[in-house]
Tab-separated table of C-alpha atoms and ligand atoms in Angstrom:
chain	number	residue	atom	x	y	z
J	1008	UNK	CA	30.477	-2.053	-27.098
J	1009	UNK	CA	27.318	1.078	-28.169
J	1010	UNK	CA	25.288	0.383	-31.174
J	1011	UNK	CA	26.583	2.493	-33.560
J	1012	UNK	CA	29.998	0.775	-33.088
J	1013	UNK	CA	28.836	-2.853	-32.394
J	1014	UNK	CA	27.031	-1.034	-36.863
J	1015	UNK	CA	30.268	-0.372	-37.504
J	1016	UNK	CA	32.076	-3.374	-36.462
J	1017	UNK	CA	29.898	-6.020	-37.847
J	1018	UNK	CA	28.451	-4.250	-41.353
J	1019	UNK	CA	31.536	-2.374	-42.089
J	1020	UNK	CA	29.456	0.628	-42.320
J	1021	UNK	CA	28.362	4.014	-40.792
J	1022	UNK	CA	24.348	2.934	-39.874
J	1023	UNK	CA	22.534	6.036	-41.036
J	1024	UNK	CA	20.135	6.140	-38.411
J	1025	UNK	CA	19.059	5.190	-34.395
J	1026	UNK	CA	16.960	5.409	-31.707
J	1027	UNK	CA	16.833	4.819	-27.457
J	1028	UNK	CA	14.064	3.465	-25.868
J	1029	UNK	CA	13.725	3.174	-21.795
J	1030	UNK	CA	13.133	0.226	-20.094
J	1031	UNK	CA	10.557	0.643	-17.308
J	1032	UNK	CA	9.702	-0.217	-13.543
J	1033	UNK	CA	5.822	0.067	-13.239
J	1034	UNK	CA	4.457	2.160	-9.729
J	1035	UNK	CA	1.303	0.271	-9.636
J	1036	UNK	CA	-1.325	-1.060	-11.649
J	1037	UNK	CA	-0.608	-4.498	-12.494
J	1038	UNK	CA	-2.023	-6.980	-14.921
J	1039	UNK	CA	-4.813	-4.079	-14.719
J	1040	UNK	CA	-3.955	-2.850	-18.336
J	1041	UNK	CA	-5.143	-5.992	-20.469
J	1042	UNK	CA	-8.531	-5.766	-18.631
J	1043	UNK	CA	-8.796	-2.027	-19.460
J	1044	UNK	CA	-7.526	-0.907	-16.793
J	1045	UNK	CA	-5.121	1.909	-15.295
J	1046	UNK	CA	-1.524	1.735	-15.169
J	1047	UNK	CA	1.161	4.353	-13.152
J	1048	UNK	CA	4.915	3.256	-15.318
J	1049	UNK	CA	7.617	5.355	-15.256
J	1050	UNK	CA	10.297	4.415	-17.752
J	1051	UNK	CA	14.058	4.197	-15.868
J	1052	UNK	CA	17.941	5.218	-16.409
J	1053	UNK	CA	18.621	2.113	-18.653
J	1054	UNK	CA	17.653	1.778	-21.822
J	1055	UNK	CA	17.923	-0.232	-25.556
J	1056	UNK	CA	19.477	2.195	-28.466
J	1057	UNK	CA	19.477	0.391	-31.891
J	1058	UNK	CA	21.299	1.408	-34.971
J	1059	UNK	CA	19.916	0.589	-38.635
J	1060	UNK	CA	21.119	0.731	-42.764
J	1061	UNK	CA	19.763	-0.153	-45.813
J	1062	UNK	CA	20.381	-4.213	-47.120
J	1063	UNK	CA	18.476	-6.027	-49.679
J	1064	UNK	CA	15.270	-6.003	-49.956
J	1065	UNK	CA	13.352	-8.494	-47.244
J	1066	UNK	CA	15.950	-9.403	-45.905
J	1067	UNK	CA	16.825	-8.514	-41.853
J	1068	UNK	CA	20.496	-8.486	-41.234
J	1069	UNK	CA	20.452	-8.377	-37.189
J	1070	UNK	CA	23.370	-8.193	-34.316
J	1071	UNK	CA	23.106	-8.231	-30.656
J	1072	UNK	CA	25.883	-7.216	-28.200
J	1073	UNK	CA	24.303	-9.556	-26.204
J	1074	UNK	CA	25.516	-12.489	-27.668
J	1075	UNK	CA	27.664	-11.223	-30.983
J	1076	UNK	CA	26.288	-13.180	-33.889
J	1077	UNK	CA	24.706	-12.775	-37.245
J	1078	UNK	CA	21.761	-13.321	-38.067
J	1079	UNK	CA	20.520	-12.810	-41.460
J	1080	UNK	CA	16.306	-13.960	-41.754
J	1081	UNK	CA	14.201	-13.677	-45.295
J	1082	UNK	CA	11.348	-12.452	-42.602
J	1083	UNK	CA	8.477	-11.878	-44.325
J	1084	UNK	CA	8.660	-15.756	-45.819
J	1085	UNK	CA	9.841	-16.835	-42.185
J	1086	UNK	CA	9.445	-15.698	-38.317
J	1087	UNK	CA	12.656	-15.962	-37.070
J	1088	UNK	CA	12.707	-17.075	-33.902
J	1089	UNK	CA	14.760	-15.746	-30.371
J	1090	UNK	CA	14.436	-11.598	-30.230
J	1091	UNK	CA	15.028	-10.905	-33.654
J	1092	UNK	CA	11.363	-11.996	-33.864
J	1093	UNK	CA	10.329	-8.747	-32.467
J	1094	UNK	CA	12.652	-6.791	-34.618
J	1095	UNK	CA	10.404	-8.402	-37.754
J	1096	UNK	CA	7.399	-7.594	-35.990
J	1097	UNK	CA	8.088	-4.412	-35.730
J	1098	UNK	CA	9.117	-4.300	-39.769
J	1099	UNK	CA	6.325	-5.976	-40.650
J	1100	UNK	CA	3.934	-3.273	-38.587
J	1101	UNK	CA	5.902	-0.401	-39.757
J	1102	UNK	CA	4.973	-1.930	-43.556
J	1103	UNK	CA	1.281	-1.681	-43.055
J	1104	UNK	CA	1.526	1.656	-42.439
J	1105	UNK	CA	3.788	2.681	-45.847
J	1106	UNK	CA	7.270	3.374	-42.622
J	1107	UNK	CA	9.414	0.269	-42.942
J	1108	UNK	CA	12.810	1.210	-44.970
J	1109	UNK	CA	12.955	1.100	-48.597
J	1110	UNK	CA	12.032	-2.910	-50.074
J	1111	UNK	CA	11.777	-3.870	-45.983
J	1112	UNK	CA	15.286	-4.822	-45.748
J	1113	UNK	CA	17.720	-3.469	-42.880
J	1114	UNK	CA	20.628	-4.027	-40.848
J	1115	UNK	CA	20.151	-3.533	-37.312
J	1116	UNK	CA	22.603	-3.386	-34.319
J	1117	UNK	CA	21.295	-3.308	-30.798
J	1118	UNK	CA	22.716	-2.607	-27.573
J	1119	UNK	CA	21.939	-1.084	-24.289
J	1120	UNK	CA	21.848	-1.938	-20.911
J	1121	UNK	CA	18.032	-3.204	-19.626
J	1122	UNK	CA	18.308	-6.404	-18.163
J	1123	UNK	CA	16.221	-9.461	-20.120
J	1124	UNK	CA	13.737	-11.472	-17.811
J	1125	UNK	CA	14.084	-8.775	-14.764
J	1126	UNK	CA	10.577	-7.563	-15.641
J	1127	UNK	CA	12.302	-3.984	-16.833
J	1128	UNK	CA	9.807	-4.867	-20.045
J	1129	UNK	CA	13.064	-4.984	-22.044
J	1130	UNK	CA	11.297	-6.767	-25.416
J	1131	UNK	CA	9.170	-3.272	-25.343
J	1132	UNK	CA	12.357	-1.689	-24.667
J	1133	UNK	CA	13.690	-3.000	-28.263
J	1134	UNK	CA	10.957	-2.245	-30.167
J	1135	UNK	CA	10.139	1.197	-29.468
J	1136	UNK	CA	13.760	1.675	-30.026
J	1137	UNK	CA	13.563	-0.499	-32.767
J	1138	UNK	CA	10.374	1.219	-34.754
J	1139	UNK	CA	11.682	4.701	-34.015
J	1140	UNK	CA	14.588	3.517	-36.112
J	1141	UNK	CA	13.444	2.076	-38.282
J	1142	UNK	CA	10.686	4.575	-39.110
J	1143	UNK	CA	13.877	7.580	-39.340
J	1144	UNK	CA	15.850	4.574	-41.640
J	1145	UNK	CA	12.539	6.005	-43.962
J	1146	UNK	CA	12.004	9.144	-43.912
J	1147	UNK	CA	8.455	8.409	-42.553
J	1148	UNK	CA	6.674	10.594	-39.544
J	1149	UNK	CA	5.106	8.350	-36.991
J	1150	UNK	CA	3.391	10.164	-33.557
J	1151	UNK	CA	4.835	8.972	-30.285
J	1152	UNK	CA	1.369	7.149	-29.958
J	1153	UNK	CA	1.793	4.830	-33.420
J	1154	UNK	CA	5.527	4.104	-32.295
J	1155	UNK	CA	3.670	2.604	-29.352
J	1156	UNK	CA	1.147	0.900	-31.589
J	1157	UNK	CA	4.079	-1.075	-33.830
J	1158	UNK	CA	5.540	-1.991	-30.839
J	1159	UNK	CA	2.839	-3.256	-28.771
J	1160	UNK	CA	1.468	-5.153	-31.898
J	1161	UNK	CA	5.051	-6.527	-33.235
J	1162	UNK	CA	5.004	-7.668	-29.288
J	1163	UNK	CA	1.448	-8.496	-29.880
J	1164	UNK	CA	0.571	-10.367	-32.692
J	1165	UNK	CA	3.260	-11.434	-33.844
J	1166	UNK	CA	5.304	-12.407	-31.574
J	1167	UNK	CA	2.484	-14.027	-29.880
J	1168	UNK	CA	2.863	-12.779	-26.132
J	1169	UNK	CA	-0.409	-11.504	-24.711
J	1170	UNK	CA	0.673	-8.388	-23.415
J	1171	UNK	CA	-1.295	-5.085	-22.669
J	1172	UNK	CA	0.065	-1.692	-23.914
J	1173	UNK	CA	1.801	-0.900	-20.705
J	1174	UNK	CA	5.226	-0.949	-21.511
J	1175	UNK	CA	4.850	0.356	-25.029
J	1176	UNK	CA	2.951	2.881	-24.576
J	1177	UNK	CA	5.302	5.033	-21.404
J	1178	UNK	CA	8.605	3.824	-23.234
J	1179	UNK	CA	7.500	6.033	-26.216
J	1180	UNK	CA	5.584	8.726	-23.965
J	1181	UNK	CA	7.460	8.890	-20.575
J	1182	UNK	CA	8.851	12.698	-19.859
J	1183	UNK	CA	11.694	12.811	-16.785
J	1184	UNK	CA	10.746	13.405	-13.191
J	1185	UNK	CA	7.394	11.764	-13.964
J	1186	UNK	CA	4.957	8.233	-13.607
J	1187	UNK	CA	2.361	7.879	-16.513
J	1188	UNK	CA	-1.266	7.464	-15.493
J	1189	UNK	CA	-2.361	5.159	-18.286
J	1190	UNK	CA	-5.967	5.029	-19.020
J	1191	UNK	CA	-4.826	1.974	-20.995
J	1192	UNK	CA	-8.763	1.341	-22.197
J	1193	UNK	CA	-9.216	4.872	-23.674
J	1194	UNK	CA	-5.024	5.232	-24.223
J	1195	UNK	CA	-5.901	8.734	-22.232
J	1196	UNK	CA	-2.479	9.354	-20.406
J	1197	UNK	CA	-1.095	12.250	-18.164
J	1198	UNK	CA	1.555	12.901	-16.571
J	1199	UNK	CA	2.358	12.711	-12.579
J	1200	UNK	CA	5.365	14.224	-11.267
J	1201	UNK	CA	7.105	11.923	-9.169
J	1202	UNK	CA	9.421	12.608	-6.579
J	1203	UNK	CA	9.739	9.639	-4.032
J	1204	UNK	CA	13.004	7.785	-4.239
J	1205	UNK	CA	13.547	4.445	-5.104
J	1206	UNK	CA	15.025	1.095	-5.259
J	1207	UNK	CA	15.095	-1.557	-7.377
J	1208	UNK	CA	16.086	-5.442	-5.493
J	1209	UNK	CA	16.404	-7.490	-8.097
J	1210	UNK	CA	16.399	-10.567	-6.907
J	1211	UNK	CA	17.815	-12.479	-9.711
J	1212	UNK	CA	15.197	-15.054	-9.938
J	1213	UNK	CA	14.324	-15.605	-14.248
J	1214	UNK	CA	11.105	-17.659	-14.347
J	1215	UNK	CA	11.641	-18.695	-18.242
J	1216	UNK	CA	8.230	-19.451	-19.097
J	1217	UNK	CA	6.526	-15.526	-17.702
J	1218	UNK	CA	4.993	-15.994	-21.700
J	1219	UNK	CA	3.162	-18.587	-21.331
J	1220	UNK	CA	2.245	-17.636	-17.435
J	1221	UNK	CA	1.059	-14.321	-18.522
J	1222	UNK	CA	-1.002	-15.953	-21.752
J	1223	UNK	CA	-2.764	-18.397	-18.960
J	1224	UNK	CA	-3.997	-15.962	-17.128
J	1225	UNK	CA	-4.779	-13.707	-19.807
J	1226	UNK	CA	-7.292	-16.717	-20.847
J	1227	UNK	CA	-8.798	-16.621	-17.459
J	1228	UNK	CA	-9.511	-13.147	-17.553
J	1229	UNK	CA	-11.579	-13.398	-20.203
J	1230	UNK	CA	-13.290	-16.190	-19.390
J	1231	UNK	CA	-14.536	-14.425	-16.321
J	1232	UNK	CA	-15.712	-11.502	-18.267
J	1233	UNK	CA	-17.562	-14.108	-20.472
J	1234	UNK	CA	-19.783	-15.350	-17.307
J	1235	UNK	CA	-19.436	-11.633	-15.824
J	1236	UNK	CA	-21.668	-10.623	-19.032
J	1237	UNK	CA	-25.168	-13.113	-17.980
J	1238	UNK	CA	-24.537	-10.152	-14.818
J	1239	UNK	CA	-23.708	-7.158	-16.834
J	1240	UNK	CA	-24.280	-7.519	-20.525
J	1241	UNK	CA	-22.712	-4.101	-21.655
J	1242	UNK	CA	-19.312	-5.063	-19.584
J	1243	UNK	CA	-16.336	-4.668	-22.046
J	1244	UNK	CA	-13.303	-4.715	-20.082
J	1245	UNK	CA	-13.022	-6.695	-16.580
J	1246	UNK	CA	-11.343	-3.824	-15.069
J	1247	UNK	CA	-14.683	-1.781	-16.197
J	1248	UNK	CA	-16.291	-3.586	-13.180
J	1249	UNK	CA	-18.227	-1.603	-10.499
J	1250	UNK	CA	-15.326	-1.434	-7.578
J	1251	UNK	CA	-18.342	-1.043	-5.693
J	1252	UNK	CA	-20.322	-4.425	-6.509
J	1253	UNK	CA	-17.332	-7.242	-6.012
J	1254	UNK	CA	-19.651	-9.496	-3.115
J	1255	UNK	CA	-22.038	-9.726	-6.703
J	1256	UNK	CA	-18.660	-11.030	-8.393
J	1257	UNK	CA	-17.904	-13.142	-6.134
J	1258	UNK	CA	-20.785	-14.742	-6.081
J	1259	UNK	CA	-20.619	-15.032	-10.146
J	1260	UNK	CA	-17.571	-16.613	-10.382
J	1261	UNK	CA	-16.186	-19.879	-9.706
J	1262	UNK	CA	-12.162	-20.078	-8.483
J	1263	UNK	CA	-9.653	-19.133	-9.505
J	1264	UNK	CA	-11.304	-16.877	-11.888
J	1265	UNK	CA	-12.966	-14.871	-9.278
J	1266	UNK	CA	-9.718	-14.326	-7.680
J	1267	UNK	CA	-7.875	-12.774	-10.773
J	1268	UNK	CA	-11.020	-10.626	-11.238
J	1269	UNK	CA	-11.183	-9.544	-7.548
J	1270	UNK	CA	-7.895	-8.817	-8.320
J	1271	UNK	CA	-8.270	-6.784	-11.534
J	1272	UNK	CA	-10.414	-4.727	-9.757
J	1273	UNK	CA	-9.751	-3.597	-6.345
J	1274	UNK	CA	-5.985	-3.008	-8.340
J	1275	UNK	CA	-8.238	-0.362	-10.794
J	1276	UNK	CA	-9.298	0.854	-8.152
J	1277	UNK	CA	-6.246	1.159	-6.083
J	1278	UNK	CA	-3.968	2.389	-9.164
J	1279	UNK	CA	-6.679	5.575	-9.726
J	1280	UNK	CA	-6.558	6.356	-6.060
J	1281	UNK	CA	-1.965	6.037	-5.960
J	1282	UNK	CA	-1.820	8.267	-9.108
J	1283	UNK	CA	-4.343	11.167	-6.673
J	1284	UNK	CA	-2.262	10.820	-4.085
J	1285	UNK	CA	0.794	10.898	-5.654
J	1286	UNK	CA	-0.040	13.939	-7.599
J	1287	UNK	CA	-0.446	15.569	-4.223
J	1288	UNK	CA	2.575	14.042	-2.671
J	1289	UNK	CA	0.796	11.391	0.464
J	1290	UNK	CA	3.676	9.200	-0.687
J	1291	UNK	CA	2.811	7.808	2.864
J	1292	UNK	CA	-0.485	7.008	1.691
J	1293	UNK	CA	0.697	6.398	-1.244
J	1294	UNK	CA	3.430	3.731	-0.654
J	1295	UNK	CA	0.425	2.075	2.130
J	1296	UNK	CA	-0.881	0.976	-1.372
J	1297	UNK	CA	2.054	-0.799	-3.656
J	1298	UNK	CA	1.831	-3.450	0.051
J	1299	UNK	CA	-1.588	-3.898	-0.658
J	1300	UNK	CA	-1.071	-4.111	-4.191
J	1301	UNK	CA	1.491	-6.598	-3.751
J	1302	UNK	CA	-0.574	-8.489	-1.507
J	1303	UNK	CA	-3.018	-8.951	-4.087
J	1304	UNK	CA	-0.844	-10.275	-6.798
J	1305	UNK	CA	0.976	-12.809	-4.252
J	1306	UNK	CA	-2.315	-14.018	-3.217
J	1307	UNK	CA	-4.666	-13.579	-5.965
J	1308	UNK	CA	-3.416	-13.362	-8.803
J	1309	UNK	CA	-0.695	-15.472	-7.652
J	1310	UNK	CA	2.137	-14.023	-9.859
J	1311	UNK	CA	4.463	-13.421	-7.107
J	1312	UNK	CA	7.335	-15.559	-6.203
J	1313	UNK	CA	9.092	-16.398	-2.631
J	1314	UNK	CA	12.418	-13.962	-3.366
J	1315	UNK	CA	10.195	-11.189	-3.948
J	1316	UNK	CA	7.235	-11.593	-0.610
J	1317	UNK	CA	10.605	-12.128	1.451
J	1318	UNK	CA	12.203	-8.540	-0.282
J	1319	UNK	CA	9.076	-7.001	0.514
J	1320	UNK	CA	8.569	-8.406	3.616
J	1321	UNK	CA	12.035	-7.062	4.967
J	1322	UNK	CA	11.546	-3.885	3.623
J	1323	UNK	CA	7.900	-3.457	5.041
J	1324	UNK	CA	9.471	-4.620	9.058
J	1325	UNK	CA	12.648	-1.868	7.890
J	1326	UNK	CA	10.252	0.598	7.353
J	1327	UNK	CA	10.190	1.428	3.826
J	1328	UNK	CA	7.515	3.283	2.512
J	1329	UNK	CA	5.827	1.133	0.167
J	1330	UNK	CA	7.612	-2.169	-1.849
J	1331	UNK	CA	6.324	-4.240	-4.314
J	1332	UNK	CA	6.567	-6.551	-7.400
J	1333	UNK	CA	7.079	-4.849	-11.005
J	1334	UNK	CA	6.198	-5.938	-14.004
J	1335	UNK	CA	4.483	-9.572	-14.654
J	1336	UNK	CA	5.814	-11.315	-11.792
J	1337	UNK	CA	6.852	-14.490	-10.820
J	1338	UNK	CA	10.645	-13.760	-10.817
J	1339	UNK	CA	12.554	-10.488	-11.251
J	1340	UNK	CA	12.508	-6.735	-8.960
J	1341	UNK	CA	10.770	-5.328	-6.162
J	1342	UNK	CA	10.980	-1.736	-6.572
J	1343	UNK	CA	11.260	-0.348	-3.033
J	1344	UNK	CA	9.734	3.511	-2.252
J	1345	UNK	CA	12.085	4.866	1.002
J	1346	UNK	CA	12.371	8.349	2.553
J	1347	UNK	CA	16.282	9.368	3.768
J	1348	UNK	CA	15.803	8.648	7.000
J	1349	UNK	CA	14.782	4.967	6.469
J	1350	UNK	CA	16.237	3.880	2.986
J	1351	UNK	CA	20.200	2.533	4.736
J	1352	UNK	CA	18.072	0.489	7.011
J	1353	UNK	CA	15.871	-1.185	4.561
J	1354	UNK	CA	19.273	-2.287	2.430
J	1355	UNK	CA	21.355	-3.515	5.372
J	1356	UNK	CA	17.564	-5.310	6.268
J	1357	UNK	CA	16.846	-6.810	2.680
J	1358	UNK	CA	20.173	-7.522	1.761
J	1359	UNK	CA	20.553	-9.981	5.490
J	1360	UNK	CA	16.625	-10.886	5.146
J	1361	UNK	CA	17.908	-12.652	1.623
J	1362	UNK	CA	21.505	-13.642	2.517
J	1363	UNK	CA	19.811	-15.547	4.834
J	1364	UNK	CA	17.718	-17.378	3.290
J	1365	UNK	CA	19.049	-18.159	-0.327
J	1366	UNK	CA	22.871	-17.608	0.226
J	1367	UNK	CA	23.516	-14.514	-2.131
J	1368	UNK	CA	22.806	-11.024	-2.398
J	1369	UNK	CA	20.277	-9.209	-5.151
J	1370	UNK	CA	21.183	-6.235	-6.673
J	1371	UNK	CA	20.315	-2.879	-5.719
J	1372	UNK	CA	20.457	0.118	-7.299
J	1373	UNK	CA	18.203	3.801	-7.353
J	1374	UNK	CA	15.769	4.285	-10.446
J	1375	UNK	CA	15.060	7.300	-11.861
J	1376	UNK	CA	12.057	8.916	-13.482
J	1377	UNK	CA	13.571	9.020	-16.795
J	1378	UNK	CA	12.486	10.663	-20.662
J	1379	UNK	CA	11.233	7.850	-23.069
J	1380	UNK	CA	12.494	7.182	-26.356
J	1381	UNK	CA	15.104	10.003	-28.694
J	1382	UNK	CA	17.081	9.896	-31.649
J	1383	UNK	CA	20.679	9.191	-30.959
J	1384	UNK	CA	23.709	9.709	-32.825
J	1385	UNK	CA	25.028	7.788	-35.704
J	1386	UNK	CA	28.746	8.294	-34.771
M	1414	GLA	C1	4.435	-7.227	-18.414
M	1414	GLA	C2	3.068	-7.090	-19.781
M	1414	GLA	C3	2.767	-5.814	-19.871
M	1414	GLA	C4	1.925	-5.738	-18.092
M	1414	GLA	C5	2.415	-6.619	-16.874
M	1414	GLA	C6	2.075	-7.238	-15.619
M	1414	GLA	O1	5.554	-7.032	-18.361
M	1414	GLA	O2	3.733	-6.504	-21.142
M	1414	GLA	O3	1.707	-5.796	-20.741
M	1414	GLA	O4	0.299	-6.754	-19.014
M	1414	GLA	O5	2.993	-8.245	-17.698
M	1414	GLA	O6	0.906	-5.696	-15.520
């Protein structure tokens, strides 16, 4: 059911504003965002739509097409559990900007097709769409970067997932047929035409502890920065460590901090090179960097899973241009860059290898670089 129809069915009146935002696939630059490095995501076709209307002061009444049950929350005094927390975080952040609906109350209906837990940033689709719809209800005007900021702080500061800024930024700023190079330390963003053909292979593996694992990696990266400051006192971010000085970094850090830091520094260099290659249409060399990135995630950052590794290996044997896990990892989906010649062969090879190993099939889809958040009709 669509968000505005769900709103009507639940509350018996029409919503007053609605907005949607996309999920994303990160082409390259994994676990670099919260380390001040670059990322290169695209927005995908799957979107989350949020329809909103007024409610009593300080009250959120929220319903989602996923479970259909209605929750009524006094979110200013009690922070709700589950996905409602993301919307409550958005309300608190909008209020801080003077951009929340009058009295800070709202009715909210959520619907969409961004799979949850697949590494496709469903939470950012929800927070960005929610922020856009709620600000429209309040009659507040924010620029896209402010929406990204509200959504990021909702997830990071209120829900407590130590994510970076990639997901919310691409959900707010993406353009169709373009990838977005985001330099996360400066916030600088550049649209780069993306003409590759991408398959998404969802392994169906859902790691319930992704948020915990992400927080643990982030803590390791912070510990690495603290130690590296003994070598380079002005180091702000792990990604700012000079790529030429990896040998020195290795000497300075014990495991596992060493492996985590080498991944971040090398992934940073790889991502900037990948963006240049993409801008020049050199997809073959670009694809090789995807394989390298996966290997680094597997071996150094240790955020892969056997199912993801199997898909990447099968894609490589079948001649795909590149493949890697996308998103936080520990489960979720693999992106496979193909051309017309190898596409059918890659699909068959991955399906066969996966079925042989796990007795079931992964889900395939074709992803296209799509647009960012937008207002939706309330009819
Ligand atoms: C999650 C986070 C992102 C990013 C990725 C890893 O998706 O939400 O900010 O850190 O993991 O690249």
